[in-house]
Short mmCIF file of C-alpha atoms and ligand atoms in Angstrom, two decimals:
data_model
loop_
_atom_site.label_atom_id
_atom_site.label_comp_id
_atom_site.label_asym_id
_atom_site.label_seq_id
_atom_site.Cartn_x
_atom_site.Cartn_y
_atom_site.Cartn_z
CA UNK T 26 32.62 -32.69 19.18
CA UNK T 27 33.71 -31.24 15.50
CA UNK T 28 33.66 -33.12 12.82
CA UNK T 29 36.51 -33.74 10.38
CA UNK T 30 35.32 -31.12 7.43
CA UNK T 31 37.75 -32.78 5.24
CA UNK T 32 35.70 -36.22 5.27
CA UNK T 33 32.25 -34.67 4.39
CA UNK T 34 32.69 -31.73 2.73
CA UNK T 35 31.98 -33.64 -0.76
CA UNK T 36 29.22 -35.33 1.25
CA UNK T 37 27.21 -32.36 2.11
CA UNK T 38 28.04 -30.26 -0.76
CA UNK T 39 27.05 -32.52 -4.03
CA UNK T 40 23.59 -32.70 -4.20
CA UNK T 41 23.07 -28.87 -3.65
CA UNK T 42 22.58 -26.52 -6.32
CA UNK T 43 24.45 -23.96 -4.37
CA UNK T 44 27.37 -26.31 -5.69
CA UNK T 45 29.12 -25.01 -8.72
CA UNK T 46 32.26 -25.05 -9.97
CA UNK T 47 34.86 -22.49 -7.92
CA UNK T 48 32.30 -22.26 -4.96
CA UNK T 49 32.07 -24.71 -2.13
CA UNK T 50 29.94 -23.69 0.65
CA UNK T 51 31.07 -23.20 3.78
CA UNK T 52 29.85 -26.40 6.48
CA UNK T 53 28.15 -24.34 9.15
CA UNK T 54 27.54 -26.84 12.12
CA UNK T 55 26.08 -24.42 14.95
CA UNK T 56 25.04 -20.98 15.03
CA UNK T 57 24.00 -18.28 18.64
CA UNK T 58 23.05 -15.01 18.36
CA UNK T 59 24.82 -12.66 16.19
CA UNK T 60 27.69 -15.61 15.33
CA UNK T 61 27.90 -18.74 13.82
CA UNK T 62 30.50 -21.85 13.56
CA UNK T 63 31.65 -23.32 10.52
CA UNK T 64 32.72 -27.38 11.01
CA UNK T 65 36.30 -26.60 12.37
CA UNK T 66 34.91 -24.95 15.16
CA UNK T 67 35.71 -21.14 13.67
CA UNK T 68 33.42 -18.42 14.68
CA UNK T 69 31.76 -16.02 12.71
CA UNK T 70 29.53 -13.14 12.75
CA UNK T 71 27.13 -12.87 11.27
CA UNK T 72 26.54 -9.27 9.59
CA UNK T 73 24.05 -9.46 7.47
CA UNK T 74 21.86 -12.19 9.51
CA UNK T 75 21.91 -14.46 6.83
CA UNK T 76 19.38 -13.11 3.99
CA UNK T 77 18.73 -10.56 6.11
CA UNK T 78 16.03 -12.73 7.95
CA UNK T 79 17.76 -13.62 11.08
CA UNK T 80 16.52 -10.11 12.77
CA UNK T 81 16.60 -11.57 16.27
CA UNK T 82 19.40 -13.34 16.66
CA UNK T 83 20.18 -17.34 15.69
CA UNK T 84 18.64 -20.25 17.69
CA UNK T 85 15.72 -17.78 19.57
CA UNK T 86 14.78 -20.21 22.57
CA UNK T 87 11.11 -18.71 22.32
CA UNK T 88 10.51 -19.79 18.70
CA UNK T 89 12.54 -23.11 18.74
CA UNK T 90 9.97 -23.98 22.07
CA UNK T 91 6.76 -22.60 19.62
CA UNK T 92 8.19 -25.11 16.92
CA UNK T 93 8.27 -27.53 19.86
CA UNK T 94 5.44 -27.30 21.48
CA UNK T 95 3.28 -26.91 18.20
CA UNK T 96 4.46 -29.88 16.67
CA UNK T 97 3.11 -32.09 19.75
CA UNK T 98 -0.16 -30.10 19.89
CA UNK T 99 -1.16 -30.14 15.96
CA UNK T 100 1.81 -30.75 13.49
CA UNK T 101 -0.18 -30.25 10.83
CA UNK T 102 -4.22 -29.72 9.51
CA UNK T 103 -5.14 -28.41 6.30
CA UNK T 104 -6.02 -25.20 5.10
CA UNK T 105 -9.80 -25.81 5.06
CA UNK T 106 -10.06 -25.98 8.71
CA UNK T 107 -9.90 -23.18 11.34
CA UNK T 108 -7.50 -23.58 14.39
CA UNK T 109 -6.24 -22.16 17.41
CA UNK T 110 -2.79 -20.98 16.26
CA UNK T 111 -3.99 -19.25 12.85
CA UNK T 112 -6.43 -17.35 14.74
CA UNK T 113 -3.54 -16.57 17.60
CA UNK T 114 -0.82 -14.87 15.08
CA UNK T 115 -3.81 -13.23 13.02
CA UNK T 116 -4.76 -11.59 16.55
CA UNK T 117 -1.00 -10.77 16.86
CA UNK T 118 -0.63 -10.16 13.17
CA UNK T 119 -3.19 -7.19 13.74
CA UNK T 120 -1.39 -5.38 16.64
CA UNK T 121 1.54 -4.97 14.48
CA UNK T 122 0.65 -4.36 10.62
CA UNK T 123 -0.63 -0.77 9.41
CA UNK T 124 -3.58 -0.50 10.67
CA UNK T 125 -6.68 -1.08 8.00
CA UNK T 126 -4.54 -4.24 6.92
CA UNK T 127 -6.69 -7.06 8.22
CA UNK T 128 -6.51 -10.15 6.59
CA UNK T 129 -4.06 -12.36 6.16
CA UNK T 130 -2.90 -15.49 3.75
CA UNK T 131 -0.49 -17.81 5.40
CA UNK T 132 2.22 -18.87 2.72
CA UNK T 133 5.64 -20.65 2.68
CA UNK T 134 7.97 -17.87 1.45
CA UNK T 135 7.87 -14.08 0.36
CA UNK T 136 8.27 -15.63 -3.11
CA UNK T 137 4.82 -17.18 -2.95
CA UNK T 138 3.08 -14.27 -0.64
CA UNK T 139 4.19 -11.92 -3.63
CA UNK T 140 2.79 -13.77 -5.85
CA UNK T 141 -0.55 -14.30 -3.74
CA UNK T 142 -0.49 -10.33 -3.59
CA UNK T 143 0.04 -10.46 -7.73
CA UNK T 144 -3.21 -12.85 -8.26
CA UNK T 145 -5.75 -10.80 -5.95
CA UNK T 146 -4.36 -7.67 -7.07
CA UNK T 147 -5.14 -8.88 -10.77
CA UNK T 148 -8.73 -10.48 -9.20
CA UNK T 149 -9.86 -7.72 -7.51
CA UNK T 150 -9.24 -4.86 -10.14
CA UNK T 151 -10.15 -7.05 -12.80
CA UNK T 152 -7.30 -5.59 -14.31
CA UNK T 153 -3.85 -7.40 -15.76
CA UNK T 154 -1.04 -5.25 -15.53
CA UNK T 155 1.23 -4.48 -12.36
CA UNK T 156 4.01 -1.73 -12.34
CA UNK T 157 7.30 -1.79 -10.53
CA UNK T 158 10.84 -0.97 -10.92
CA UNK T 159 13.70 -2.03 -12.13
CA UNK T 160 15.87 -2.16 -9.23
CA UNK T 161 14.12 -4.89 -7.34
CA UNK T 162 13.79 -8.20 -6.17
CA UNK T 163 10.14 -10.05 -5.76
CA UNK T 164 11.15 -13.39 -5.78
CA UNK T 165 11.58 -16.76 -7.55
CA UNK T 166 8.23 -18.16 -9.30
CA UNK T 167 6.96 -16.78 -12.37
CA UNK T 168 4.40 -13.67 -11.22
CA UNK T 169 7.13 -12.99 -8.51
CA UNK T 170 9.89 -12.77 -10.94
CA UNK T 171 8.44 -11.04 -13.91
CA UNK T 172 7.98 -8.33 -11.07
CA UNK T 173 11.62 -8.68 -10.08
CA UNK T 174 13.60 -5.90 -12.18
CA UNK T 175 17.13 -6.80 -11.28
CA UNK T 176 18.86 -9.32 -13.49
CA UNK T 177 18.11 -12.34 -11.86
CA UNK T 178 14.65 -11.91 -14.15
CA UNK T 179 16.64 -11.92 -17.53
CA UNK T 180 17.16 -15.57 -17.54
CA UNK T 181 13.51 -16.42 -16.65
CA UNK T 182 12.36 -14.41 -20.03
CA UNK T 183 10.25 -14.19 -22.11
CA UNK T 184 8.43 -17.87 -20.71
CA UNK T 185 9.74 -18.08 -17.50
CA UNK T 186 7.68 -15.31 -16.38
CA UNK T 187 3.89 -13.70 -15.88
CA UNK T 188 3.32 -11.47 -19.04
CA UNK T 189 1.37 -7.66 -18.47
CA UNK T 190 4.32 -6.62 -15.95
CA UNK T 191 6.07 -3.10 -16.45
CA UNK T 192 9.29 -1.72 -14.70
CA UNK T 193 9.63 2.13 -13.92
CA UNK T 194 12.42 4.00 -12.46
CA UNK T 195 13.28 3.96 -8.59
CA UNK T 196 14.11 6.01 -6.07
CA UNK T 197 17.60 6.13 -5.84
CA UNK T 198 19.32 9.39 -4.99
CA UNK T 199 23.10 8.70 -5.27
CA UNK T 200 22.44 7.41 -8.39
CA UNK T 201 19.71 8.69 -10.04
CA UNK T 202 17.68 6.42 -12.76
CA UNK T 203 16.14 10.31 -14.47
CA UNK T 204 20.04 12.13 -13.70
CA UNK T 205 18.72 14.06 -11.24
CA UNK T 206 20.13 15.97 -8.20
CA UNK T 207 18.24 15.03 -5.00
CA UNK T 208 17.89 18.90 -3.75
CA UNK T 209 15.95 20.10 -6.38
CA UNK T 210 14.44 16.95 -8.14
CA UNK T 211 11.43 16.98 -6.82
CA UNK T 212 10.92 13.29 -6.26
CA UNK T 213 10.96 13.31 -10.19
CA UNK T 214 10.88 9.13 -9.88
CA UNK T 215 7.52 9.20 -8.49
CA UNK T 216 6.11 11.44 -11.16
CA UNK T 217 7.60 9.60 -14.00
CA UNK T 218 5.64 6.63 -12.38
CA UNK T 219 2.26 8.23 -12.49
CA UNK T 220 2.99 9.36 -16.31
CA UNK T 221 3.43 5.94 -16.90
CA UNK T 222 0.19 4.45 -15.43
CA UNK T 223 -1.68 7.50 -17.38
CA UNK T 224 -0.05 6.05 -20.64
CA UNK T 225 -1.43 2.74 -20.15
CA UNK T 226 -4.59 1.15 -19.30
CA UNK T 227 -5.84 -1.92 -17.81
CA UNK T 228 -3.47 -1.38 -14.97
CA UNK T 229 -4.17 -3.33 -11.89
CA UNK T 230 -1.20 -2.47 -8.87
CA UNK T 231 2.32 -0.56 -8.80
CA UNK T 232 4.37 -3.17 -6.31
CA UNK T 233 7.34 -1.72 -4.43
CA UNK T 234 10.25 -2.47 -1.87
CA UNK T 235 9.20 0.58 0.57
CA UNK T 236 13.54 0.30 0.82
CA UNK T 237 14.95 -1.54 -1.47
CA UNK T 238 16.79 -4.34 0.15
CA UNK T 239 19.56 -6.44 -1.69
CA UNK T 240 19.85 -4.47 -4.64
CA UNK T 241 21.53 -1.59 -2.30
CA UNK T 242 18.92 -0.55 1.05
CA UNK T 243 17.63 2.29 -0.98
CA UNK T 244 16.28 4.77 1.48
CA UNK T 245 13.50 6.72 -0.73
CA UNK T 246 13.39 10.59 -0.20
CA UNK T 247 10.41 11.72 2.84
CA UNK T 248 7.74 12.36 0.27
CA UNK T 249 8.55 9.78 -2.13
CA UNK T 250 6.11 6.68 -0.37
CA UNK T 251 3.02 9.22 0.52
CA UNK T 252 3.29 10.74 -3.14
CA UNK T 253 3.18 7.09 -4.29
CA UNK T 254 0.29 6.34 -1.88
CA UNK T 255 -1.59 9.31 -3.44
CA UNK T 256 -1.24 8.80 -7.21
CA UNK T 257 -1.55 5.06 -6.98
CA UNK T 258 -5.35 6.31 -4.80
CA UNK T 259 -5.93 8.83 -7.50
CA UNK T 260 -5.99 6.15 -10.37
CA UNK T 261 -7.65 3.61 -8.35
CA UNK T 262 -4.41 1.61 -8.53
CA UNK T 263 -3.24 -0.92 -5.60
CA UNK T 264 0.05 0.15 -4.07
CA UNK T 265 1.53 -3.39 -2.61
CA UNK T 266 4.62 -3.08 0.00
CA UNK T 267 7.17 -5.95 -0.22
CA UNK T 268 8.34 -5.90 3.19
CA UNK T 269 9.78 -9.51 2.84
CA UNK T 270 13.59 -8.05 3.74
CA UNK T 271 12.34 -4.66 5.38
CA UNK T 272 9.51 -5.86 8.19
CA UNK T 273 10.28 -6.71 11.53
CA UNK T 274 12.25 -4.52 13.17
CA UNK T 275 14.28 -4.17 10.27
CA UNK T 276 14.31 -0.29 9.60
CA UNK T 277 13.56 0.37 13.34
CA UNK T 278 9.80 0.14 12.73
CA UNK T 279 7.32 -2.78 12.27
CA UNK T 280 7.22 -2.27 8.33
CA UNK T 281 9.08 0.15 6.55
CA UNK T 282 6.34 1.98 5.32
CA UNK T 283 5.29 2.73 9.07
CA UNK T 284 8.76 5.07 8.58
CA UNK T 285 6.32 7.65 6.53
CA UNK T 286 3.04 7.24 7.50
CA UNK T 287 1.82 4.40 4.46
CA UNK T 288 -0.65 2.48 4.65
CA UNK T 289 -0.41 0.23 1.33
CA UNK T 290 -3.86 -1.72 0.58
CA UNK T 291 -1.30 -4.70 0.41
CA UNK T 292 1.58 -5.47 2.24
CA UNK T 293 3.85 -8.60 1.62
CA UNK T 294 5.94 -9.95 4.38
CA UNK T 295 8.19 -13.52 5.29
CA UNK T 296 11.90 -13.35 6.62
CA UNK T 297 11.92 -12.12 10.09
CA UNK T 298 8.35 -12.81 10.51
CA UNK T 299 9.40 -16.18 11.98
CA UNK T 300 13.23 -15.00 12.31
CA UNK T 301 13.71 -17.47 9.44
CA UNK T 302 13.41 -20.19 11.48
CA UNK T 303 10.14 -22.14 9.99
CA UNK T 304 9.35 -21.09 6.36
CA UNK T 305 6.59 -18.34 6.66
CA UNK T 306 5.02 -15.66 4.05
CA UNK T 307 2.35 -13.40 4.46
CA UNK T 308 0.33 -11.18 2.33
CA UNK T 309 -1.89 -8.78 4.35
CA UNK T 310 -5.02 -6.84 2.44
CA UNK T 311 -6.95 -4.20 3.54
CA UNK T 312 -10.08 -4.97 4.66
CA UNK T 313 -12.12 -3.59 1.31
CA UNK T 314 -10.63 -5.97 -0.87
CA UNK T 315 -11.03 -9.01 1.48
CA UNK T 316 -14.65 -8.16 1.65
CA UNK T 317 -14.59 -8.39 -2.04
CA UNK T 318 -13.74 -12.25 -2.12
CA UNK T 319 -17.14 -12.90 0.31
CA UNK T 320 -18.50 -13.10 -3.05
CA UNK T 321 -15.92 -14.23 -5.51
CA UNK T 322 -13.72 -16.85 -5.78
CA UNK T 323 -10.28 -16.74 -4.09
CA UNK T 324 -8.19 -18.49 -6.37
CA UNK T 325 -4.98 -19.20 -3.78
CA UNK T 326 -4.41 -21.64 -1.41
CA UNK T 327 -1.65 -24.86 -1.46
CA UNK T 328 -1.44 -27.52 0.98
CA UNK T 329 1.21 -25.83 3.41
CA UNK T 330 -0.79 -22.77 3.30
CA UNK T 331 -0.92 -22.01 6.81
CA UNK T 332 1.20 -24.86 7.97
CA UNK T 333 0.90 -24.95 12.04
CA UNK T 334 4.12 -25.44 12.49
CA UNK T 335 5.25 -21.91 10.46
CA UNK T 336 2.42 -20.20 12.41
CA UNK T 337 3.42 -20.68 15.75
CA UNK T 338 7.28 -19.16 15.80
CA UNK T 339 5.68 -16.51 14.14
CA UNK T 340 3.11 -15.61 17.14
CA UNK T 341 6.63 -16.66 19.42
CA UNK T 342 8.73 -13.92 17.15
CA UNK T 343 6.19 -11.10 17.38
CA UNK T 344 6.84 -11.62 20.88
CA UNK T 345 10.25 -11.81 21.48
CA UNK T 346 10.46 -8.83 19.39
CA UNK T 347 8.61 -6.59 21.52
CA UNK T 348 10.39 -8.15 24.99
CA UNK T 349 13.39 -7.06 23.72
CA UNK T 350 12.40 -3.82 22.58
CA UNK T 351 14.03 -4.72 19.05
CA UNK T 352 12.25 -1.79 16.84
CA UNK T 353 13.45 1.25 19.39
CA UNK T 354 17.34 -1.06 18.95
CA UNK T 355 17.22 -1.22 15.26
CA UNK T 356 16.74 2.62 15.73
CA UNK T 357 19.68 3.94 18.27
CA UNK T 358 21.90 0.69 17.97
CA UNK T 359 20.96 1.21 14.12
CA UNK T 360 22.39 4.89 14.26
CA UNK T 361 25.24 4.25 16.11
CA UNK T 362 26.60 1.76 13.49
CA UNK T 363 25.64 3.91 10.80
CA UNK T 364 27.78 6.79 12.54
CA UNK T 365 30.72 4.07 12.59
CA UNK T 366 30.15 3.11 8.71
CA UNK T 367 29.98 6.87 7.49
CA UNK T 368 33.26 6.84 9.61
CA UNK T 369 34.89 4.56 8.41
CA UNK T 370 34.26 5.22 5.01
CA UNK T 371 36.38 8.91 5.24
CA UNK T 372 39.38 5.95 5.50
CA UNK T 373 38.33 4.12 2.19
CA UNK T 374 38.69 5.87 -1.34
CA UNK T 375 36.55 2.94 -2.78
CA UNK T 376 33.43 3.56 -0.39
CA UNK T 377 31.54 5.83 -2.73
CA UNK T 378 28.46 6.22 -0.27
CA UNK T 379 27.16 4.72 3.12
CA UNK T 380 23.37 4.53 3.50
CA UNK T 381 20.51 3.07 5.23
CA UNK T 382 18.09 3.01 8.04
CA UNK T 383 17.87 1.38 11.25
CA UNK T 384 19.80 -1.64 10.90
CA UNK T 385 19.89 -1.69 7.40
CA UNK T 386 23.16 -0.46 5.57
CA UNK T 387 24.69 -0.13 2.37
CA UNK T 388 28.52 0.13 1.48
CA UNK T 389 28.38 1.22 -2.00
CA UNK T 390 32.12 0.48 -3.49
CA UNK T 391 33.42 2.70 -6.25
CA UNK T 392 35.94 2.83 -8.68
CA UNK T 393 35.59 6.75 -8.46
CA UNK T 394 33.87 8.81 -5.77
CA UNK T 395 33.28 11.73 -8.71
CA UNK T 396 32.18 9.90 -11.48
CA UNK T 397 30.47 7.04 -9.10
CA UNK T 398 31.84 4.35 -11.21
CA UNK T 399 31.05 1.18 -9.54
CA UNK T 400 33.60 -1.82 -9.50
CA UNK T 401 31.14 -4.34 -11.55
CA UNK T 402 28.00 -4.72 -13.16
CA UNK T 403 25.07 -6.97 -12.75
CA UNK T 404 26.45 -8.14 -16.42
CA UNK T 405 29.67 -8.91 -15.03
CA UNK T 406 27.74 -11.08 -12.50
CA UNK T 407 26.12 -12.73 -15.38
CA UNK T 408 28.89 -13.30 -16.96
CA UNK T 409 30.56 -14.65 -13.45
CA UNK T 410 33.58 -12.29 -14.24
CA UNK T 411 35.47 -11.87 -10.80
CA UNK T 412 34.35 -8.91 -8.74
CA UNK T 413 35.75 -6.75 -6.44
CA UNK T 414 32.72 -7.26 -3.69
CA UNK T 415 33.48 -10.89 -3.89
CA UNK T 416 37.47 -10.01 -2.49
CA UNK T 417 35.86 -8.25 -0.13
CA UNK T 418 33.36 -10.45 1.46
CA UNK T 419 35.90 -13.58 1.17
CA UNK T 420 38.81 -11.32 2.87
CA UNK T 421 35.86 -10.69 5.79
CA UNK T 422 35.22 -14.22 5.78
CA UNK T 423 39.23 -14.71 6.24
CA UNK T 424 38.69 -12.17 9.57
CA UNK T 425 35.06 -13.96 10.70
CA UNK T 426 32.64 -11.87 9.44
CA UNK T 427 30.00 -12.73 7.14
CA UNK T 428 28.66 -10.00 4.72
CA UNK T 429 26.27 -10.30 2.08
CA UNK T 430 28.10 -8.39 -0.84
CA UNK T 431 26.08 -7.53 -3.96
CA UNK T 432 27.34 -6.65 -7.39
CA UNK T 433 29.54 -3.48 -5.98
CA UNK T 434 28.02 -2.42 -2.69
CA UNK T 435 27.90 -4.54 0.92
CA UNK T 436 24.45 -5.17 2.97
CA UNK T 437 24.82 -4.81 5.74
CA UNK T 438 22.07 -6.06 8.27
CA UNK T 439 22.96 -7.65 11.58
CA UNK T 440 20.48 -9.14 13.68
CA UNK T 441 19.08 -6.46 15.45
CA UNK T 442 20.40 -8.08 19.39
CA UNK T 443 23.88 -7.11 18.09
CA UNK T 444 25.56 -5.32 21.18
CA UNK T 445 28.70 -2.67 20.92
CA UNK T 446 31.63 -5.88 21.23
CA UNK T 447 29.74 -7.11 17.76
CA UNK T 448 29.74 -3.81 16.04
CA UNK T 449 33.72 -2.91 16.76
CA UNK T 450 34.25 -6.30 15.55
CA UNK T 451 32.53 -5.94 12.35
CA UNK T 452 33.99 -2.15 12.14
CA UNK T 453 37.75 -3.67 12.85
CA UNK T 454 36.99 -6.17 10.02
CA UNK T 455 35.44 -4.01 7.42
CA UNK T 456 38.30 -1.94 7.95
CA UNK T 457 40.66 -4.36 7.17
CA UNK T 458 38.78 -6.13 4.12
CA UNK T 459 37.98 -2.37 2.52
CA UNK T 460 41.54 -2.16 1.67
CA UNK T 461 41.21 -4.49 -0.68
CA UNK T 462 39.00 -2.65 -2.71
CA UNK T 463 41.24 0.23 -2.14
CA UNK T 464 44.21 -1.25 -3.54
CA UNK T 465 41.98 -2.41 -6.82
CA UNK T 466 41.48 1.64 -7.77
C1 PLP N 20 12.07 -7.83 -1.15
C2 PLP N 20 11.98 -9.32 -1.33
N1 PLP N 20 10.88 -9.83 -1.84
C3 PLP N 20 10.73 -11.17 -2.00
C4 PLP N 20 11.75 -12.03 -1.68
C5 PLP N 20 11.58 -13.51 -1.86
O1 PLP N 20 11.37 -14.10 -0.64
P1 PLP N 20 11.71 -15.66 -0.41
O2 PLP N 20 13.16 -15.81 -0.65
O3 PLP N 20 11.26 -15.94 0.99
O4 PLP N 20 10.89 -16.41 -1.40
C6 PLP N 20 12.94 -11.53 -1.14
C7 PLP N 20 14.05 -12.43 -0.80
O5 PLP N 20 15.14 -12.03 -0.53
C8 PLP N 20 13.05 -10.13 -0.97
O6 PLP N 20 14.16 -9.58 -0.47
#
């Protein structure tokens, strides 16, 4: 039966922070698959599977029965104590990570496994300071967001966040932080990284997104990761992977970093490790540094560390993602839409570049395809002026697609089940709501 919306829109909106003044969020009442439905029954699909964490698909039977069955077997038991699920997905967790990444703490978000990864990084080296770059997202508590070098760490400062952090440039080659042409740069990004660990001391780990994820799926050049991998090695730095957006399936591999060969010493994962559907982080160390805390004192843990219920969609995930053979789809599926995007973009003067991997995409909008000019800044964001990206997400929205659009460029990132009907829908809608950041050049 739908509901009225009209009658509980106020209702289900006010006590959310999501509530602010000019945005109402849509009621979403069901979701399948690739689509959801808002209250009055209109469909939607879903192209960028939420937060990108949605990989296979809404409502998975498999991990809704895990949930099930997990909560009538052992809801909950602390931390402390050893039990038979935790020891299941660490047994799955295995197959699937990089190999020599062994060890595993259960948290409740990629927030708090990033910041997990922060601490033992810090313990381990006895050293304070972690690297990363400035084009980035960590996450939301105080060691995760002084790592996070998009603007969403600017209000946080100078309190809000963990002091010793540095930001260095990032790999991205259409438009490069050191003005560089990607033919003959090379990999200048990575270089200028290793200069600036040999200019500082007391440094501890260099954390990356292998691909950067919502600030615009930055594919890095080939040798960019190994070259990392090396220099961080040489200097007897950690490298830690944030694969909270790019595990899973996500770039047609496990983990991105399986793309190039990487094996990070640690790896930080959540998302589509439970396809979002029980809150799940993870932060996977190699096996030298889990040795080390034998004899010193781990200083993480919280009471849902672990929580039964997170772990057992996660073991239920793993599997559904190998029954459906979801990592060789995000690869040819992947391809195929990223043919239809590059397409699609020779209509659209605004679309100043179409990237990704697997089934991970970028739609970078442009005032200018030769001077690259994008539509909006992240100050304009700040500032909440009104931005083009916006039009074109709510004219999708108008046409029942949802897109997650991000400053000036579109992510995105269906779940990776989507079939050929769900790609010419999103095409026919993207080619619709693109002319309206046509018509603002
Ligand atoms: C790369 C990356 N790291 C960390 C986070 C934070 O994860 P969570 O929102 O689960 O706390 C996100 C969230 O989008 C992310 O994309």
């Amino acid at each position: 039966m739908e509901r009225d919306v009209s009658q509980i829109t106020a209702r289900h909106t006010y006590g959310t922070w999501r509530y602010q003044k000019g945005w109402a969020p849509l009621h979403v009442t069901r979701a399948e698959a690739c689509h959801f439905w808002d209250a009055k029954g209109k469909r939607y699909l879903d192209l960028s599977s939420q937060l990108v964490c949605s990989n296979l698909g809404h409502q998975n039977q498999a991990v809704i029965d895990a949930i099930c069955e997990q909560a009538k077997q052992l809801a909950f038991i602390g931390p402390a104590f050893a039990c038979d699920v935790r020891a299941d997905l660490s047994l799955a967790l295995l197959e699937v990570m990089p190999k020599g990444l062994d060890k595993f703490f259960f948290a409740t978000s990629g927030t708090e496994a990033n910041e997990t990864a922060l601490r033992i990084a810090r313990m381990y080296t006895g050293k304070n300071k972690i690297l990363a770059r400035y084009t980035s997202y960590h996450g939301s508590t105080a060691g995760s967001m002084a790592a996070t070098g998009d603007w969403r760490r600017w209000a946080a400062e100078p309190v809000g966040v963990m002091p010793w952090v540095l930001h260095g440039p990032e790999a991205n080659c259409y438009r490069c932080p050191l003005g560089r042409n990607v033919s003959d740069c090379g990999t200048a990004c990575v270089d200028y990284l290793a200069y600036m660990i040999d200019h500082e001391n007391d440094m501890a780990a260099v954390s990356v997104e292998p691909v950067v994820g919502t600030n615009g799926v930055l594919v890095p050049p080939p040798d960019y990761l190994p070259r990392l991998a090396e220099l961080c090695k040489k200097r007897g730095v950690l490298l830690i992977a944030d694969e909270v957006m790019t595990g899973w399936g996500r770039t047609g591999q496990w983990f991105a970093v399986d793309n190039w060969g990487v094996v990070p010493d640690i790896l930080v994962t959540a998302k589509g490790i439970t396809n979002a559907m029980a809150p799940l982080g993870v932060c996977a160390t190699s096996r030298t540094i889990a040795d080390h805390f034998d004899d010193h004192f781990f200083a993480c843990g919280h009471t849902y560390e672990a929580h039964p219920l997170t772990l057992a969609p996660a073991i239920a995930a793993i599997g559904e993602y190998k029954r459906l053979g979801l990592l060789e789809r995000a690869r040819t599926v992947g391809a195929q839409l990223g043919e239809r995007l590059r397409e699609l973009a020779q209509r659209h003067p605004s679309v100043g570049d179409v990237r990704g991997i697997g089934m991970f995409w970028a739609i970078e909008l442009v005032r200018d395809r030769d001077t690259r000019e994008p539509f909006n800044t992240p100050q304009d964001k700040v500032a909440r002026k009104p931005m083009v990206v916006d039009a074109v997400t709510a004219k999708l929205m108008e046409l029942g697609v949802f897109c997650m659009g991000w400053v000036s460029h579109l992510v995105i990132a269906p779940p990776l089940v989507i079939d050929d009907a769900g790609i010419d829908e999103a095409i026919a809608a993207l080619d619709v709501a693109l002319a309206v950041a046509d018509a603002k050049l």
